[in-house]
mmCIF file of C-alpha atoms in Angstrom:
data_model
loop_
_atom_site.group_PDB
_atom_site.id
_atom_site.type_symbol
_atom_site.label_atom_id
_atom_site.label_comp_id
_atom_site.label_asym_id
_atom_site.label_seq_id
_atom_site.Cartn_x
_atom_site.Cartn_y
_atom_site.Cartn_z
ATOM 1 C CA MET E 1 143.934 -11.263 94.499
ATOM 2 C CA ILE E 2 142.039 -13.870 92.142
ATOM 3 C CA ASP E 3 140.607 -16.954 94.453
ATOM 4 C CA LYS E 4 138.588 -19.246 93.057
ATOM 5 C CA GLN E 5 138.208 -21.543 95.928
ATOM 6 C CA PHE E 6 134.909 -23.252 97.107
ATOM 7 C CA PRO E 7 134.932 -24.605 100.681
ATOM 8 C CA SER E 8 132.693 -27.969 99.661
ATOM 9 C CA VAL E 9 131.556 -29.635 96.646
ATOM 10 C CA ALA E 10 128.534 -29.239 98.051
ATOM 11 C CA GLU E 11 128.594 -25.289 97.489
ATOM 12 C CA ALA E 12 130.369 -25.609 94.096
ATOM 13 C CA VAL E 13 127.169 -27.689 92.670
ATOM 14 C CA ALA E 14 124.746 -25.432 94.985
ATOM 15 C CA ASP E 15 123.368 -23.670 91.681
ATOM 16 C CA ILE E 16 122.955 -26.207 89.250
ATOM 17 C CA PRO E 17 119.192 -25.923 88.253
ATOM 18 C CA ASP E 18 116.705 -28.591 87.394
ATOM 19 C CA GLY E 19 117.149 -29.466 83.436
ATOM 20 C CA ALA E 20 120.751 -28.066 83.040
ATOM 21 C CA THR E 21 123.412 -29.542 80.629
ATOM 22 C CA VAL E 22 126.036 -30.629 82.339
ATOM 23 C CA MET E 23 129.535 -32.541 81.284
ATOM 24 C CA VAL E 24 131.480 -34.669 83.177
ATOM 25 C CA GLY E 25 135.003 -35.079 82.760
ATOM 26 C CA GLY E 26 136.568 -39.209 82.702
ATOM 27 C CA PHE E 27 136.698 -42.044 80.748
ATOM 28 C CA GLY E 28 135.230 -44.819 82.148
ATOM 29 C CA ALA E 29 136.647 -44.851 85.968
ATOM 30 C CA SER E 30 139.776 -42.700 85.269
ATOM 31 C CA GLY E 31 139.218 -39.146 85.619
ATOM 32 C CA SER E 32 135.764 -39.461 87.276
ATOM 33 C CA PRO E 33 135.136 -36.639 89.581
ATOM 34 C CA ILE E 34 133.192 -39.043 92.047
ATOM 35 C CA GLU E 35 132.803 -36.226 94.579
ATOM 36 C CA LEU E 36 131.025 -33.256 92.687
ATOM 37 C CA ILE E 37 129.073 -36.058 91.115
ATOM 38 C CA HIS E 38 127.888 -37.495 94.733
ATOM 39 C CA ALA E 39 127.289 -33.488 95.664
ATOM 40 C CA LEU E 40 125.126 -32.955 92.645
ATOM 41 C CA ILE E 41 123.182 -36.171 93.552
ATOM 42 C CA ASP E 42 122.773 -34.704 97.302
ATOM 43 C CA HIS E 43 121.978 -31.607 95.545
ATOM 44 C CA GLY E 44 119.150 -33.054 93.596
ATOM 45 C CA PRO E 45 118.750 -31.165 90.070
ATOM 46 C CA THR E 46 116.502 -33.414 87.802
ATOM 47 C CA GLY E 47 115.951 -33.307 84.177
ATOM 48 C CA LEU E 48 119.888 -32.860 83.366
ATOM 49 C CA THR E 49 121.197 -33.643 80.213
ATOM 50 C CA VAL E 50 124.794 -35.424 80.968
ATOM 51 C CA ILE E 51 127.809 -35.525 78.327
ATOM 52 C CA ASN E 52 130.246 -37.932 79.092
ATOM 53 C CA ASN E 53 131.638 -40.791 76.800
ATOM 54 C CA ASN E 54 130.373 -43.649 79.026
ATOM 55 C CA THR E 55 127.174 -43.820 80.822
ATOM 56 C CA GLY E 56 128.757 -44.992 84.345
ATOM 57 C CA ASN E 57 129.743 -48.407 86.136
ATOM 58 C CA GLY E 58 128.315 -49.883 89.071
ATOM 59 C CA GLU E 59 125.638 -48.005 91.169
ATOM 60 C CA VAL E 60 128.291 -45.119 91.996
ATOM 61 C CA GLY E 61 129.379 -41.794 90.316
ATOM 62 C CA LEU E 62 127.724 -41.312 87.078
ATOM 63 C CA ALA E 63 125.735 -44.626 87.293
ATOM 64 C CA ALA E 64 124.521 -43.544 90.262
ATOM 65 C CA LEU E 65 123.441 -39.969 89.119
ATOM 66 C CA ILE E 66 121.648 -41.525 86.767
ATOM 67 C CA GLY E 67 119.931 -44.298 88.645
ATOM 68 C CA ASN E 68 118.736 -41.810 90.454
ATOM 69 C CA GLY E 69 116.766 -40.561 87.767
ATOM 70 C CA GLN E 70 118.023 -37.212 87.419
ATOM 71 C CA VAL E 71 119.202 -37.341 83.703
ATOM 72 C CA SER E 72 116.705 -37.395 81.078
ATOM 73 C CA LYS E 73 119.161 -37.485 78.328
ATOM 74 C CA MET E 74 122.752 -38.588 77.686
ATOM 75 C CA ILE E 75 125.033 -37.572 75.340
ATOM 76 C CA CYS E 76 128.102 -40.293 74.807
ATOM 77 C CA SER E 77 129.767 -42.685 72.622
ATOM 78 C CA PHE E 78 129.716 -45.742 74.320
ATOM 79 C CA PRO E 79 126.397 -46.437 76.581
ATOM 80 C CA ARG E 80 127.710 -49.749 77.392
ATOM 81 C CA SER E 81 130.385 -52.006 78.999
ATOM 82 C CA SER E 82 130.908 -54.943 81.080
ATOM 83 C CA GLN E 83 129.947 -53.096 84.216
ATOM 84 C CA SER E 84 127.130 -50.608 82.871
ATOM 85 C CA LYS E 85 123.591 -51.844 84.020
ATOM 86 C CA VAL E 86 121.950 -48.452 85.555
ATOM 87 C CA PHE E 87 121.855 -47.007 81.959
ATOM 88 C CA PRO E 88 120.731 -49.941 79.839
ATOM 89 C CA GLU E 89 118.202 -50.756 82.290
ATOM 90 C CA LEU E 90 116.621 -47.506 82.022
ATOM 91 C CA TYR E 91 116.989 -46.785 78.017
ATOM 92 C CA LYS E 92 115.651 -50.309 77.710
ATOM 93 C CA GLU E 93 112.569 -48.859 79.339
ATOM 94 C CA GLY E 94 111.867 -45.512 77.454
ATOM 95 C CA ARG E 95 113.055 -43.673 80.405
ATOM 96 C CA ILE E 96 116.301 -42.001 79.065
ATOM 97 C CA GLU E 97 117.343 -40.397 76.355
ATOM 98 C CA LEU E 98 120.172 -41.415 74.153
ATOM 99 C CA GLU E 99 122.274 -39.155 71.880
ATOM 100 C CA LEU E 100 124.917 -41.554 70.126
ATOM 101 C CA VAL E 101 127.943 -39.643 69.535
ATOM 102 C CA PRO E 102 131.057 -41.191 67.945
ATOM 103 C CA GLN E 103 134.021 -40.724 70.336
ATOM 104 C CA GLY E 104 136.268 -38.278 68.445
ATOM 105 C CA THR E 105 133.651 -35.930 66.736
ATOM 106 C CA LEU E 106 132.336 -36.066 70.411
ATOM 107 C CA ALA E 107 135.774 -34.522 71.404
ATOM 108 C CA GLU E 108 136.099 -32.277 68.988
ATOM 109 C CA ARG E 109 132.385 -30.714 69.288
ATOM 110 C CA ILE E 110 133.317 -29.906 72.623
ATOM 111 C CA ARG E 111 136.509 -28.756 71.848
ATOM 112 C CA VAL E 112 134.981 -26.207 68.871
ATOM 113 C CA ALA E 113 132.444 -25.058 71.364
ATOM 114 C CA GLY E 114 135.203 -23.810 73.858
ATOM 115 C CA ALA E 115 136.669 -22.215 70.736
ATOM 116 C CA GLY E 116 133.652 -20.331 69.358
ATOM 117 C CA ILE E 117 133.350 -22.148 66.126
ATOM 118 C CA PRO E 118 130.143 -23.532 65.718
ATOM 119 C CA ALA E 119 130.268 -26.493 63.299
ATOM 120 C CA PHE E 120 132.933 -28.333 61.598
ATOM 121 C CA TYR E 121 133.122 -31.133 58.884
ATOM 122 C CA THR E 122 134.513 -34.520 59.558
ATOM 123 C CA PRO E 123 134.780 -37.818 57.585
ATOM 124 C CA THR E 124 133.760 -39.862 60.724
ATOM 125 C CA THR E 125 130.211 -41.792 59.812
ATOM 126 C CA VAL E 126 129.968 -40.934 55.773
ATOM 127 C CA GLY E 127 128.171 -43.805 54.376
ATOM 128 C CA THR E 128 126.896 -44.887 57.595
ATOM 129 C CA VAL E 129 123.328 -44.553 59.365
ATOM 130 C CA LEU E 130 124.936 -41.595 62.143
ATOM 131 C CA ALA E 131 125.102 -39.712 59.030
ATOM 132 C CA GLU E 132 121.584 -39.745 57.782
ATOM 133 C CA GLY E 133 119.981 -36.354 57.987
ATOM 134 C CA LYS E 134 123.044 -34.413 57.985
ATOM 135 C CA GLU E 135 124.751 -31.808 56.179
ATOM 136 C CA THR E 136 127.434 -33.285 53.799
ATOM 137 C CA ARG E 137 129.955 -31.368 51.488
ATOM 138 C CA GLU E 138 133.128 -32.472 49.698
ATOM 139 C CA PHE E 139 136.539 -31.207 50.156
ATOM 140 C CA ASP E 140 139.187 -32.026 47.798
ATOM 141 C CA GLY E 141 136.705 -35.090 46.093
ATOM 142 C CA ARG E 142 135.851 -36.499 50.006
ATOM 143 C CA ALA E 143 132.978 -36.369 51.171
ATOM 144 C CA TYR E 144 132.495 -34.829 54.952
ATOM 145 C CA VAL E 145 129.630 -34.454 57.638
ATOM 146 C CA MET E 146 128.878 -31.311 59.281
ATOM 147 C CA GLU E 147 128.893 -31.714 63.273
ATOM 148 C CA PRO E 148 128.011 -28.603 65.384
ATOM 149 C CA TRP E 149 129.674 -27.366 68.445
ATOM 150 C CA LEU E 150 128.431 -28.958 71.687
ATOM 151 C CA LYS E 151 128.273 -26.701 74.851
ATOM 152 C CA ALA E 152 127.132 -27.191 78.564
ATOM 153 C CA ASP E 153 126.014 -24.968 81.730
ATOM 154 C CA PHE E 154 128.224 -26.536 83.867
ATOM 155 C CA ALA E 155 131.405 -29.175 83.648
ATOM 156 C CA LEU E 156 132.540 -31.331 86.852
ATOM 157 C CA ILE E 157 135.986 -32.037 86.173
ATOM 158 C CA LYS E 158 138.722 -33.838 88.206
ATOM 159 C CA CYS E 159 142.290 -32.873 88.473
ATOM 160 C CA GLU E 160 145.558 -33.560 90.082
ATOM 161 C CA ALA E 161 146.716 -30.144 90.815
ATOM 162 C CA ALA E 162 145.414 -26.944 91.009
ATOM 163 C CA ASP E 163 146.199 -23.241 91.861
ATOM 164 C CA PRO E 164 143.648 -20.551 93.119
ATOM 165 C CA LEU E 165 143.809 -19.336 89.457
ATOM 166 C CA GLY E 166 142.411 -22.763 88.452
ATOM 167 C CA ASN E 167 145.158 -23.469 86.722
ATOM 168 C CA LEU E 168 145.194 -27.147 86.243
ATOM 169 C CA THR E 169 147.660 -30.320 85.982
ATOM 170 C CA TYR E 170 146.055 -34.236 85.291
ATOM 171 C CA ASN E 171 147.388 -37.280 85.761
ATOM 172 C CA LYS E 172 147.981 -39.832 82.783
ATOM 173 C CA THR E 173 145.073 -40.786 81.069
ATOM 174 C CA ALA E 174 142.713 -39.555 83.855
ATOM 175 C CA ARG E 175 142.989 -36.379 81.647
ATOM 176 C CA ASN E 176 140.840 -37.516 78.565
ATOM 177 C CA PHE E 177 137.830 -35.222 77.865
ATOM 178 C CA SER E 178 138.511 -32.758 80.702
ATOM 179 C CA PRO E 179 140.614 -30.192 79.394
ATOM 180 C CA LEU E 180 138.160 -29.620 76.163
ATOM 181 C CA MET E 181 135.125 -29.775 78.712
ATOM 182 C CA CYS E 182 136.449 -26.812 81.022
ATOM 183 C CA MET E 183 136.590 -25.052 77.777
ATOM 184 C CA ALA E 184 132.904 -25.413 76.330
ATOM 185 C CA ALA E 185 131.175 -24.872 79.466
ATOM 186 C CA THR E 186 129.855 -21.738 81.166
ATOM 187 C CA THR E 187 130.807 -22.657 84.549
ATOM 188 C CA THR E 188 133.879 -25.231 85.168
ATOM 189 C CA ILE E 189 133.829 -26.667 88.425
ATOM 190 C CA VAL E 190 136.800 -28.510 89.029
ATOM 191 C CA GLN E 191 137.431 -31.098 92.445
ATOM 192 C CA THR E 192 141.485 -31.278 93.373
ATOM 193 C CA LYS E 193 143.690 -33.545 94.469
ATOM 194 C CA LYS E 194 146.270 -30.805 95.490
ATOM 195 C CA LEU E 195 145.436 -27.444 95.960
ATOM 196 C CA VAL E 196 148.630 -25.477 95.235
ATOM 197 C CA ALA E 197 149.732 -21.657 95.966
ATOM 198 C CA ARG E 198 150.285 -19.797 92.675
ATOM 199 C CA GLY E 199 153.658 -20.479 91.292
ATOM 200 C CA GLU E 200 153.886 -23.762 92.286
ATOM 201 C CA ILE E 201 152.958 -25.159 88.733
ATOM 202 C CA ASP E 202 155.677 -24.390 85.961
ATOM 203 C CA PRO E 203 153.508 -22.496 83.518
ATOM 204 C CA GLU E 204 155.093 -25.123 80.852
ATOM 205 C CA HIS E 205 153.310 -27.732 83.182
ATOM 206 C CA VAL E 206 149.712 -26.087 82.968
ATOM 207 C CA ILE E 207 147.758 -27.953 81.040
ATOM 208 C CA THR E 208 144.437 -26.178 81.393
ATOM 209 C CA PRO E 209 144.749 -22.879 81.866
ATOM 210 C CA GLY E 210 142.780 -21.020 84.457
ATOM 211 C CA ILE E 211 141.315 -18.870 82.178
ATOM 212 C CA PHE E 212 139.042 -21.810 81.293
ATOM 213 C CA VAL E 213 138.164 -22.621 85.432
ATOM 214 C CA ASN E 214 135.226 -21.197 87.486
ATOM 215 C CA ARG E 215 135.431 -22.905 90.625
ATOM 216 C CA ILE E 216 137.529 -25.356 92.632
ATOM 217 C CA VAL E 217 137.354 -27.781 95.092
ATOM 218 C CA GLU E 218 140.317 -29.457 97.302
ATOM 219 C CA VAL E 219 139.463 -32.886 97.442
ATOM 220 C CA PRO E 220 142.889 -34.756 98.885
ATOM 221 C CA ASP E 221 141.710 -38.386 98.698
ATOM 222 C CA PRO E 222 139.335 -38.657 95.979
ATOM 223 C CA VAL E 223 137.908 -42.221 96.316
ATOM 224 C CA HIS E 224 137.972 -44.108 92.736
ATOM 225 C CA GLU E 225 134.749 -45.768 90.786
ATOM 226 C CA ASP E 226 136.672 -48.936 90.688
ATOM 227 C CA THR E 227 137.732 -49.330 94.011
ATOM 228 C CA LEU E 228 134.363 -48.657 95.315
ATOM 229 C CA ILE E 229 132.504 -51.307 92.987
ATOM 230 C CA ALA E 230 135.203 -53.680 94.146
ATOM 231 C CA ALA E 231 134.034 -52.502 97.821
ATOM 232 C CA GLY E 232 130.643 -53.424 96.469
ATOM 233 C CA SER E 233 129.338 -49.874 97.350
ATOM 234 C CA ARG E 234 126.159 -48.296 96.401
ATOM 235 C CA GLU E 235 126.233 -44.940 97.318
ATOM 236 C CA VAL E 236 128.747 -42.283 98.286
ATOM 237 C CA CYS E 237 127.979 -38.886 99.922
ATOM 238 C CA ALA E 238 129.343 -35.453 99.617
ATOM 239 C CA PRO E 239 131.171 -33.660 101.410
ATOM 240 C CA GLY E 240 133.179 -36.807 101.782
ATOM 241 C CA PRO E 241 133.973 -39.357 101.087
ATOM 242 C CA ARG E 242 131.267 -40.825 103.656
ATOM 243 C CA ILE E 243 131.085 -44.091 101.929
ATOM 244 C CA HIS E 244 128.207 -46.729 102.434
ATOM 245 C CA LEU E 245 129.068 -49.954 101.892
ATOM 246 C CA SER E 246 126.661 -52.860 101.166
ATOM 247 C CA HIS E 247 128.225 -55.904 101.512
ATOM 248 C CA MET W 1 156.355 -59.003 67.503
ATOM 249 C CA PRO W 2 159.655 -59.416 64.947
ATOM 250 C CA GLN W 3 162.604 -58.750 66.720
ATOM 251 C CA GLY W 4 164.634 -55.471 66.075
ATOM 252 C CA ARG W 5 161.057 -53.836 64.855
ATOM 253 C CA GLU W 6 159.653 -50.938 66.957
ATOM 254 C CA PHE W 7 155.964 -50.583 67.566
ATOM 255 C CA ILE W 8 154.431 -47.674 69.280
ATOM 256 C CA TYR W 9 150.683 -48.346 70.849
ATOM 257 C CA HIS W 10 148.375 -45.764 70.620
ATOM 258 C CA THR W 11 145.172 -45.714 73.107
ATOM 259 C CA GLU W 12 142.317 -43.950 71.896
ATOM 260 C CA ASN W 13 141.633 -42.270 75.466
ATOM 261 C CA GLY W 14 145.111 -40.104 75.732
ATOM 262 C CA MET W 15 148.322 -42.338 75.078
ATOM 263 C CA LEU W 16 150.754 -43.106 73.109
ATOM 264 C CA GLY W 17 153.357 -45.683 74.221
ATOM 265 C CA MET W 18 151.178 -47.846 76.068
ATOM 266 C CA GLY W 19 152.791 -50.480 77.611
ATOM 267 C CA PRO W 20 151.857 -54.428 79.182
ATOM 268 C CA PRO W 21 149.295 -54.489 81.642
ATOM 269 C CA PRO W 22 150.959 -54.355 85.169
ATOM 270 C CA ALA W 23 151.287 -57.130 88.358
ATOM 271 C CA GLU W 24 147.746 -56.689 90.230
ATOM 272 C CA GLU W 25 149.740 -54.561 92.858
ATOM 273 C CA ASP W 26 151.603 -52.285 90.363
ATOM 274 C CA ARG W 27 148.339 -50.801 89.354
ATOM 275 C CA ASP W 28 148.009 -46.884 88.273
ATOM 276 C CA LEU W 29 144.254 -46.369 88.942
ATOM 277 C CA ASP W 30 144.804 -43.252 86.456
ATOM 278 C CA LEU W 31 146.463 -45.275 83.402
ATOM 279 C CA MET W 32 144.029 -47.122 81.741
ATOM 280 C CA ASN W 33 143.607 -48.458 78.024
ATOM 281 C CA ALA W 34 140.423 -47.744 75.609
ATOM 282 C CA GLY W 35 138.978 -50.951 76.842
ATOM 283 C CA LYS W 36 139.088 -49.552 80.811
ATOM 284 C CA LYS W 37 141.993 -51.983 81.174
ATOM 285 C CA TYR W 38 144.945 -51.074 83.819
ATOM 286 C CA VAL W 39 147.847 -50.605 81.184
ATOM 287 C CA THR W 40 151.584 -49.380 81.712
ATOM 288 C CA ALA W 41 153.207 -46.671 79.859
ATOM 289 C CA VAL W 42 156.340 -47.145 78.100
ATOM 290 C CA PRO W 43 159.992 -45.228 78.623
ATOM 291 C CA GLY W 44 158.911 -42.333 76.286
ATOM 292 C CA ALA W 45 155.068 -42.270 76.390
ATOM 293 C CA ALA W 46 153.364 -39.182 75.827
ATOM 294 C CA TYR W 47 149.935 -38.722 77.398
ATOM 295 C CA PHE W 48 147.329 -36.073 75.681
ATOM 296 C CA HIS W 49 143.513 -34.746 75.817
ATOM 297 C CA HIS W 50 141.152 -36.609 73.517
ATOM 298 C CA ALA W 51 140.859 -33.480 70.787
ATOM 299 C CA ASP W 52 144.720 -34.329 69.984
ATOM 300 C CA SER W 53 144.350 -38.369 70.317
ATOM 301 C CA PHE W 54 141.714 -38.046 67.879
ATOM 302 C CA SER W 55 143.627 -35.508 65.546
ATOM 303 C CA MET W 56 145.993 -38.859 65.858
ATOM 304 C CA ILE W 57 143.483 -40.963 64.432
ATOM 305 C CA ARG W 58 141.234 -38.846 61.964
ATOM 306 C CA GLY W 59 144.452 -36.665 61.165
ATOM 307 C CA GLY W 60 145.929 -39.776 59.333
ATOM 308 C CA HIS W 61 149.101 -40.005 61.604
ATOM 309 C CA ILE W 62 148.180 -43.729 62.380
ATOM 310 C CA ASP W 63 149.677 -46.263 60.616
ATOM 311 C CA VAL W 64 147.354 -49.490 61.434
ATOM 312 C CA CYS W 65 144.539 -50.435 63.242
ATOM 313 C CA VAL W 66 143.349 -53.596 64.086
ATOM 314 C CA LEU W 67 139.562 -54.189 64.940
ATOM 315 C CA GLY W 68 137.286 -56.847 65.689
ATOM 316 C CA THR W 69 134.270 -57.218 63.505
ATOM 317 C CA MET W 70 130.783 -59.074 63.147
ATOM 318 C CA GLN W 71 130.953 -58.268 59.130
ATOM 319 C CA VAL W 72 133.205 -57.340 56.853
ATOM 320 C CA ALA W 73 132.090 -57.480 53.145
ATOM 321 C CA ALA W 74 134.081 -58.221 49.976
ATOM 322 C CA ASN W 75 134.172 -54.398 48.633
ATOM 323 C CA GLY W 76 136.238 -53.366 52.279
ATOM 324 C CA ASP W 77 133.106 -52.325 54.035
ATOM 325 C CA ILE W 78 132.761 -53.374 57.907
ATOM 326 C CA ALA W 79 130.000 -53.426 60.215
ATOM 327 C CA ASN W 80 131.440 -53.987 63.852
ATOM 328 C CA TRP W 81 129.185 -51.766 66.187
ATOM 329 C CA SER W 82 125.763 -52.567 66.162
ATOM 330 C CA THR W 83 122.991 -55.343 65.203
ATOM 331 C CA GLY W 84 120.663 -52.651 64.639
ATOM 332 C CA ALA W 85 118.125 -54.842 66.121
ATOM 333 C CA PRO W 86 115.312 -52.946 67.967
ATOM 334 C CA GLY W 87 115.937 -52.551 71.882
ATOM 335 C CA ALA W 88 119.756 -53.222 71.239
ATOM 336 C CA ILE W 89 121.690 -49.981 72.823
ATOM 337 C CA PRO W 90 124.119 -49.016 70.072
ATOM 338 C CA ALA W 91 127.709 -47.906 71.272
ATOM 339 C CA VAL W 92 129.781 -47.002 68.420
ATOM 340 C CA GLY W 93 133.131 -45.170 70.626
ATOM 341 C CA GLY W 94 135.853 -44.284 68.486
ATOM 342 C CA ALA W 95 135.395 -47.327 65.502
ATOM 343 C CA MET W 96 134.116 -44.826 63.116
ATOM 344 C CA ASP W 97 136.723 -42.239 63.508
ATOM 345 C CA LEU W 98 138.964 -45.225 63.124
ATOM 346 C CA VAL W 99 137.951 -46.954 60.013
ATOM 347 C CA GLN W 100 138.123 -43.188 58.224
ATOM 348 C CA GLY W 101 141.101 -41.586 59.723
ATOM 349 C CA VAL W 102 144.238 -44.735 60.178
ATOM 350 C CA LYS W 103 145.900 -45.792 56.758
ATOM 351 C CA HIS W 104 145.735 -49.377 56.852
ATOM 352 C CA ILE W 105 142.638 -51.051 58.748
ATOM 353 C CA TYR W 106 142.923 -54.708 59.365
ATOM 354 C CA VAL W 107 140.101 -56.945 61.035
ATOM 355 C CA ILE W 108 140.915 -59.676 63.342
ATOM 356 C CA THR W 109 138.002 -62.548 63.658
ATOM 357 C CA GLN W 110 137.184 -65.706 63.611
ATOM 358 C CA HIS W 111 136.061 -66.992 60.330
ATOM 359 C CA THR W 112 132.616 -67.415 61.018
ATOM 360 C CA THR W 113 129.805 -66.744 63.682
ATOM 361 C CA LYS W 114 129.466 -68.903 66.754
ATOM 362 C CA THR W 115 126.265 -70.509 65.000
ATOM 363 C CA GLY W 116 128.732 -71.094 61.775
ATOM 364 C CA ASP W 117 127.060 -68.114 59.723
ATOM 365 C CA PRO W 118 129.845 -66.496 57.525
ATOM 366 C CA LYS W 119 131.386 -63.172 58.775
ATOM 367 C CA LEU W 120 133.061 -62.472 55.276
ATOM 368 C CA VAL W 121 130.281 -61.508 53.327
ATOM 369 C CA GLU W 122 129.112 -60.544 49.932
ATOM 370 C CA ALA W 123 127.448 -57.259 51.682
ATOM 371 C CA CYS W 124 127.010 -56.405 55.057
ATOM 372 C CA SER W 125 123.567 -56.691 56.567
ATOM 373 C CA TYR W 126 124.288 -54.751 60.438
ATOM 374 C CA PRO W 127 124.766 -51.132 60.041
ATOM 375 C CA LEU W 128 128.018 -50.393 58.701
ATOM 376 C CA THR W 129 130.944 -48.712 60.715
ATOM 377 C CA GLY W 130 132.308 -47.585 57.338
ATOM 378 C CA PRO W 131 132.448 -48.470 53.817
ATOM 379 C CA GLY W 132 135.157 -49.837 51.956
ATOM 380 C CA VAL W 133 138.043 -49.462 54.532
ATOM 381 C CA VAL W 134 139.360 -52.752 55.413
ATOM 382 C CA SER W 135 142.515 -53.748 53.474
ATOM 383 C CA ARG W 136 143.147 -57.324 55.144
ATOM 384 C CA ILE W 137 141.492 -59.915 57.253
ATOM 385 C CA TYR W 138 143.316 -62.495 59.932
ATOM 386 C CA THR W 139 141.016 -65.549 60.542
ATOM 387 C CA ASP W 140 141.191 -68.481 62.643
ATOM 388 C CA LEU W 141 141.398 -69.900 58.904
ATOM 389 C CA ALA W 142 143.109 -67.715 56.568
ATOM 390 C CA VAL W 143 144.790 -64.421 56.009
ATOM 391 C CA VAL W 144 142.385 -62.829 53.261
ATOM 392 C CA ASP W 145 143.427 -59.961 51.447
ATOM 393 C CA VAL W 146 140.355 -57.105 50.215
ATOM 394 C CA THR W 147 141.329 -56.431 46.677
ATOM 395 C CA ALA W 148 139.346 -54.378 43.981
ATOM 396 C CA GLU W 149 138.011 -57.660 42.172
ATOM 397 C CA GLY W 150 136.986 -59.091 46.066
ATOM 398 C CA PHE W 151 138.368 -61.336 48.768
ATOM 399 C CA ARG W 152 141.596 -63.320 47.890
ATOM 400 C CA VAL W 153 143.324 -65.554 50.574
ATOM 401 C CA VAL W 154 147.121 -64.792 50.832
ATOM 402 C CA GLU W 155 147.761 -67.380 53.317
ATOM 403 C CA LEU W 156 146.316 -70.618 54.702
ATOM 404 C CA ALA W 157 146.429 -72.077 58.327
ATOM 405 C CA PRO W 158 148.069 -74.882 58.731
ATOM 406 C CA GLY W 159 146.065 -77.930 57.826
ATOM 407 C CA ILE W 160 143.473 -75.997 56.573
ATOM 408 C CA THR W 161 142.516 -76.249 52.615
ATOM 409 C CA PHE W 162 141.265 -73.261 50.324
ATOM 410 C CA GLU W 163 138.122 -75.353 49.874
ATOM 411 C CA GLU W 164 136.945 -75.169 53.346
ATOM 412 C CA VAL W 165 137.750 -71.483 53.101
ATOM 413 C CA GLU W 166 135.746 -71.164 50.522
ATOM 414 C CA SER W 167 132.990 -73.193 51.683
ATOM 415 C CA LYS W 168 133.012 -70.821 55.063
ATOM 416 C CA THR W 169 133.052 -67.739 53.458
ATOM 417 C CA GLY W 170 129.626 -65.794 51.882
ATOM 418 C CA ALA W 171 130.994 -64.169 49.103
ATOM 419 C CA PRO W 172 133.593 -65.318 46.303
ATOM 420 C CA ILE W 173 136.973 -65.755 47.477
ATOM 421 C CA MET W 174 140.067 -66.466 45.399
ATOM 422 C CA PRO W 175 142.915 -68.697 45.847
ATOM 423 C CA PRO W 176 146.126 -67.435 46.757
ATOM 424 C CA GLU W 177 148.197 -66.274 44.053
#
């Protein structure tokens, strides 16, 4: 019987090498796979290209991975927010590269990569500096910009429930980019709040079919980025949550 | 909202039927809007992933989008994502998708910048979010339409004269019809 369970977040990320391209699910704090990210920090690969809508908040999660000097390039739509400070500092010092992609184009580039479509045309960015140097073409009298697929070696994903086959459900707006990233990565690693038996997820309710998932780790009580930031956390270590607070 | 009319709010990050913010003790950490603020879901709400969310936006399924702006031009050009200044961190989010895909793009803004410079201009000096997409502007001084002939005041705020609006607008503007 197929069983994609891994015993720990540390073992689930242990083969992510230097220079890997890693998609990280989540939109701001919701859906961010904090425990998997901190396992990646402990594991320590460098020169990573990371794909996420944002660049993390405070000094936990994705911001901690960036702050630890492991990320050489971010691909995202919105690299700053009220609580993001790690990326802006490194960017201003020229120590991290940024590829800015409009949010809908980012989602679609990831989706088509999973769907086996190498490029698509979109009206987004037409007439702006973000379209410069890109192929444009007219369809029915309107201009469109060609955008290529966006693949990754690994995806780090947080979900609500998973079964051993990797069928997933999410919770509310924590879903965001995750189902797309599961499709687009060579190896998709999922932390799930609940691990359930086969058949416990109604097939009508499966959001990500297990065919897109490679590894599952149960993290029953995941920490949340906003809670950590409110508590003044600087570091969370895996396997966890072993939380170090600095007040 | 006028009584008897129903509006359904879409949030970029995957929900139709967004409701008002919850009391702090009722927050659900997995229920945020695109501004990363905690929100609620109204009865009949739906959740979906980002590709579906931007299919709704880009595919012309959403009627109205209201945006803030740095500049808006008399031909409907909008610039609201970057000053283009060296060292500035550009952040576009979903703005370029919204202006190309939503049927009606409205702008809500102060009429001038904090230093008194006009935000309604002949041509945007900042990098564009999209060309010729804005149809209406709501400011603290007036409601202004973008027409084929340029800006036209539709309505003045109480106590505001057309001459004041004209003097604070960086392009020719026509009085109400």
